[in-house]
GROMACS .gro file of C-alpha atoms in nm:
model
  205
    1MET     CA    1   0.320  -1.149  -1.766
    2ARG     CA    2   0.417  -0.764  -1.711
    3ARG     CA    3   0.422  -0.654  -1.365
    4ILE     CA    4   0.291  -0.302  -1.311
    5GLY     CA    5   0.349  -0.152  -0.986
    6LEU     CA    6   0.063   0.082  -0.867
    7THR     CA    7   0.166   0.357  -0.568
    8GLY     CA    8   0.097   0.677  -0.460
    9GLY     CA    9   0.116   0.889  -0.151
   10ILE     CA   10  -0.160   0.823   0.106
   11ALA     CA   11  -0.493   0.923   0.113
   12CYS     CA   12  -0.427   1.003  -0.275
   13GLY     CA   13  -0.672   0.729  -0.414
   14LYS     CA   14  -0.485   0.430  -0.466
   15SER     CA   15  -0.798   0.210  -0.307
   16THR     CA   16  -1.024   0.392  -0.540
   17ALA     CA   17  -0.783   0.304  -0.843
   18SER     CA   18  -0.770  -0.073  -0.738
   19ARG     CA   19  -1.159  -0.063  -0.716
   20VAL     CA   20  -1.176   0.037  -1.064
   21LEU     CA   21  -0.893  -0.161  -1.196
   22GLN     CA   22  -1.085  -0.477  -1.047
   23SER     CA   23  -1.426  -0.378  -1.177
   24ALA     CA   24  -1.268  -0.373  -1.540
   25GLY     CA   25  -1.114  -0.727  -1.508
   26ALA     CA   26  -0.753  -0.640  -1.392
   27THR     CA   27  -0.590  -0.861  -1.155
   28LEU     CA   28  -0.417  -0.737  -0.865
   29LEU     CA   29  -0.204  -0.838  -0.582
   30ASP     CA   30  -0.238  -0.553  -0.271
   31ALA     CA   31   0.047  -0.565  -0.006
   32ASP     CA   32  -0.201  -0.364   0.234
   33VAL     CA   33  -0.434  -0.666   0.207
   34ILE     CA   34  -0.150  -0.940   0.270
   35ALA     CA   35  -0.023  -0.695   0.586
   36ARG     CA   36  -0.388  -0.713   0.749
   37GLU     CA   37  -0.362  -1.098   0.690
   38LEU     CA   38  -0.054  -1.157   0.862
   39VAL     CA   39  -0.178  -0.960   1.178
   40GLU     CA   40  -0.516  -1.156   1.194
   41PRO     CA   41  -0.559  -1.262   1.554
   42GLY     CA   42  -0.355  -1.594   1.615
   43THR     CA   43  -0.091  -1.522   1.340
   44GLU     CA   44   0.244  -1.550   1.436
   45ALA     CA   45   0.302  -1.156   1.382
   46TRP     CA   46   0.004  -1.077   1.587
   47GLN     CA   47   0.150  -1.288   1.852
   48HIS     CA   48   0.473  -1.107   1.848
   49ILE     CA   49   0.284  -0.780   1.871
   50ARG     CA   50   0.052  -0.874   2.165
   51ASP     CA   51   0.346  -0.983   2.374
   52ARG     CA   52   0.541  -0.667   2.300
   53TYR     CA   53   0.246  -0.448   2.381
   54GLY     CA   54   0.025  -0.604   2.608
   55PRO     CA   55  -0.369  -0.643   2.597
   56GLU     CA   56  -0.370  -0.268   2.552
   57CYS     CA   57  -0.294  -0.310   2.164
   58LEU     CA   58  -0.600  -0.551   2.108
   59LEU     CA   59  -0.966  -0.475   2.024
   60PRO     CA   60  -1.252  -0.682   2.202
   61ASP     CA   61  -1.258  -0.904   1.915
   62GLY     CA   62  -0.885  -0.980   2.000
   63SER     CA   63  -0.814  -0.786   1.655
   64LEU     CA   64  -0.534  -0.531   1.679
   65ASP     CA   65  -0.627  -0.167   1.775
   66ARG     CA   66  -0.487  -0.018   1.444
   67ALA     CA   67  -0.536   0.337   1.589
   68TRP     CA   68  -0.363   0.273   1.898
   69LEU     CA   69  -0.085   0.112   1.719
   70ARG     CA   70  -0.002   0.375   1.493
   71ARG     CA   71  -0.001   0.618   1.757
   72ARG     CA   72   0.275   0.408   1.972
   73VAL     CA   73   0.500   0.350   1.657
   74PHE     CA   74   0.488   0.698   1.524
   75SER     CA   75   0.547   0.850   1.867
   76GLU     CA   76   0.831   0.632   1.937
   77GLY     CA   77   1.075   0.572   1.650
   78THR     CA   78   1.228   0.267   1.781
   79GLU     CA   79   0.876   0.146   1.771
   80ARG     CA   80   0.805   0.173   1.446
   81LEU     CA   81   1.160   0.038   1.325
   82TRP     CA   82   1.054  -0.307   1.543
   83LEU     CA   83   0.720  -0.322   1.378
   84GLU     CA   84   0.870  -0.262   1.032
   85ALA     CA   85   1.162  -0.524   1.097
   86LEU     CA   86   0.865  -0.777   1.180
   87LEU     CA   87   0.620  -0.721   0.908
   88HIS     CA   88   0.798  -0.606   0.606
   89PRO     CA   89   1.013  -0.917   0.535
   90ARG     CA   90   0.711  -1.154   0.610
   91ILE     CA   91   0.477  -0.924   0.367
   92ARG     CA   92   0.752  -0.915   0.095
   93ALA     CA   93   0.775  -1.320   0.140
   94GLU     CA   94   0.400  -1.366   0.086
   95PHE     CA   95   0.358  -1.081  -0.152
   96LEU     CA   96   0.628  -1.244  -0.409
   97GLN     CA   97   0.512  -1.611  -0.344
   98ARG     CA   98   0.144  -1.518  -0.440
   99SER     CA   99   0.283  -1.348  -0.734
  100ARG     CA  100   0.471  -1.621  -0.888
  101ALA     CA  101   0.191  -1.854  -0.783
  102LEU     CA  102  -0.049  -1.612  -1.025
  103GLU     CA  103   0.221  -1.591  -1.272
  104ALA     CA  104   0.245  -1.983  -1.312
  105GLN     CA  105  -0.109  -2.110  -1.322
  106ASP     CA  106  -0.292  -2.200  -1.641
  107GLY     CA  107  -0.446  -1.891  -1.807
  108ALA     CA  108  -0.256  -1.648  -1.597
  109PRO     CA  109  -0.319  -1.269  -1.727
  110ASP     CA  110  -0.096  -1.074  -1.914
  111VAL     CA  111  -0.063  -0.815  -1.649
  112LEU     CA  112  -0.048  -0.814  -1.291
  113ILE     CA  113  -0.108  -0.515  -1.125
  114TRP     CA  114   0.138  -0.452  -0.813
  115VAL     CA  115  -0.066  -0.237  -0.542
  116VAL     CA  116   0.221  -0.144  -0.292
  117PRO     CA  117   0.233   0.199  -0.132
  118LEU     CA  118   0.591   0.166  -0.009
  119LEU     CA  119   0.699   0.047  -0.374
  120LEU     CA  120   1.004   0.282  -0.430
  121GLU     CA  121   1.072   0.273  -0.022
  122SER     CA  122   1.089  -0.100  -0.029
  123GLY     CA  123   1.265  -0.183  -0.384
  124TYR     CA  124   0.971  -0.337  -0.523
  125ASP     CA  125   1.038  -0.084  -0.806
  126ARG     CA  126   1.326  -0.284  -0.909
  127LEU     CA  127   1.105  -0.572  -0.956
  128VAL     CA  128   0.824  -0.470  -1.164
  129ASP     CA  129   0.801  -0.345  -1.573
  130GLY     CA  130   0.602  -0.020  -1.518
  131ILE     CA  131   0.485   0.230  -1.247
  132LEU     CA  132   0.193   0.401  -1.207
  133VAL     CA  133   0.178   0.648  -0.943
  134ILE     CA  134  -0.144   0.811  -0.829
  135ASP     CA  135  -0.076   1.135  -0.723
  136CYS     CA  136  -0.246   1.439  -0.555
  137SER     CA  137  -0.186   1.763  -0.386
  138ARG     CA  138  -0.055   1.767  -0.009
  139ASP     CA  139  -0.386   1.995   0.054
  140SER     CA  140  -0.587   1.705  -0.076
  141GLN     CA  141  -0.400   1.442   0.149
  142TRP     CA  142  -0.425   1.679   0.466
  143GLN     CA  143  -0.842   1.687   0.401
  144ARG     CA  144  -0.890   1.317   0.330
  145LEU     CA  145  -0.690   1.232   0.625
  146ARG     CA  146  -0.869   1.479   0.870
  147ALA     CA  147  -1.199   1.336   0.761
  148ARG     CA  148  -1.087   1.001   0.869
  149ALA     CA  149  -1.156   0.867   1.227
  150HIS     CA  150  -0.881   0.922   1.495
  151TRP     CA  151  -0.625   1.082   1.271
  152SER     CA  152  -0.487   1.409   1.465
  153ASP     CA  153  -0.276   1.634   1.287
  154ALA     CA  154   0.055   1.513   1.453
  155GLU     CA  155  -0.001   1.173   1.311
  156ILE     CA  156  -0.079   1.277   0.978
  157ALA     CA  157   0.250   1.479   0.974
  158ALA     CA  158   0.418   1.174   1.096
  159VAL     CA  159   0.267   0.942   0.817
  160LEU     CA  160   0.334   1.203   0.559
  161ALA     CA  161   0.709   1.239   0.692
  162ARG     CA  162   0.774   0.871   0.640
  163GLN     CA  163   0.665   0.856   0.250
  164THR     CA  164   0.870   0.940  -0.038
  165ASP     CA  165   0.848   1.315  -0.174
  166ALA     CA  166   0.595   1.331  -0.417
  167ALA     CA  167   0.830   1.449  -0.676
  168HIS     CA  168   1.064   1.147  -0.635
  169ARG     CA  169   0.761   0.920  -0.707
  170ARG     CA  170   0.669   1.128  -1.012
  171ALA     CA  171   1.000   1.095  -1.145
  172ALA     CA  172   0.996   0.727  -1.088
  173ALA     CA  173   0.675   0.679  -1.267
  174HIS     CA  174   0.588   0.572  -1.622
  175TRP     CA  175   0.216   0.714  -1.589
  176VAL     CA  176   0.084   0.986  -1.341
  177ILE     CA  177  -0.300   0.981  -1.247
  178ASN     CA  178  -0.389   1.299  -1.071
  179ASN     CA  179  -0.665   1.238  -0.814
  180ASP     CA  180  -0.729   1.636  -0.713
  181GLY     CA  181  -1.046   1.621  -0.901
  182GLY     CA  182  -1.410   1.432  -0.849
  183GLU     CA  183  -1.432   1.047  -0.804
  184ALA     CA  184  -1.608   1.003  -1.142
  185ALA     CA  185  -1.322   1.206  -1.337
  186PHE     CA  186  -1.081   1.022  -1.146
  187ALA     CA  187  -1.225   0.661  -1.217
  188ALA     CA  188  -1.267   0.757  -1.587
  189GLN     CA  189  -0.882   0.828  -1.586
  190VAL     CA  190  -0.813   0.510  -1.454
  191ARG     CA  191  -0.999   0.328  -1.661
  192ALA     CA  192  -0.850   0.503  -1.993
  193TRP     CA  193  -0.499   0.408  -1.875
  194TRP     CA  194  -0.609   0.062  -1.826
  195ASP     CA  195  -0.753   0.034  -2.150
  196SER     CA  196  -0.447   0.193  -2.326
  197LEU     CA  197  -0.246  -0.046  -2.132
  198GLN     CA  198  -0.397  -0.321  -2.258
  199SER     CA  199  -0.344  -0.201  -2.608
  200THR     CA  200   0.015  -0.145  -2.583
  201PRO     CA  201   0.173  -0.457  -2.487
  202ARG     CA  202   0.538  -0.334  -2.510
  203THR     CA  203   0.739  -0.280  -2.179
  204PRO     CA  204   0.751   0.111  -2.104
  205SER     CA  205   1.073   0.271  -2.172
   0.00000   0.00000   0.00000
């Protein structure tokens, strides 16, 4: 089974690309989905976060208040480092365990798409056979992030500063799909990439 990493900057369109690929029949493993599962109420990671920050980090239903937590960790570097140290090893272990399980099952697909926002930053790039980068301009990122609830300009700047430079991602990529146009055009590009990948079984050089 080939492992293909799908990555890109925040608000570049990774979620849209993932939906298009799933509808086309691709098998995906998403690090963000695993991260959300690992902090569901009652989990070990959720308990650590609740113990550190108290009830103000929770919504009325007991789930994490992600907007509050984002503001807290990006305003205090030590808190961000603490949260990353808590979550990143757990996410990686669970991600790799699920990947191995998928690869070992009967009738395993020929390609497994790893959707990992911090693919390069977290070293997952060394574990894949090819990298697809979803790219867009910085202006597009700002516009999309401003449209999201509870995102201030300071928060946007802090999040963007934490991510790998777009030029570095493009340099590491085997394929790049730009998402500065409309959604229909972007979806068509993603489907065309998937069709081409399936018809070209070689590992990219």
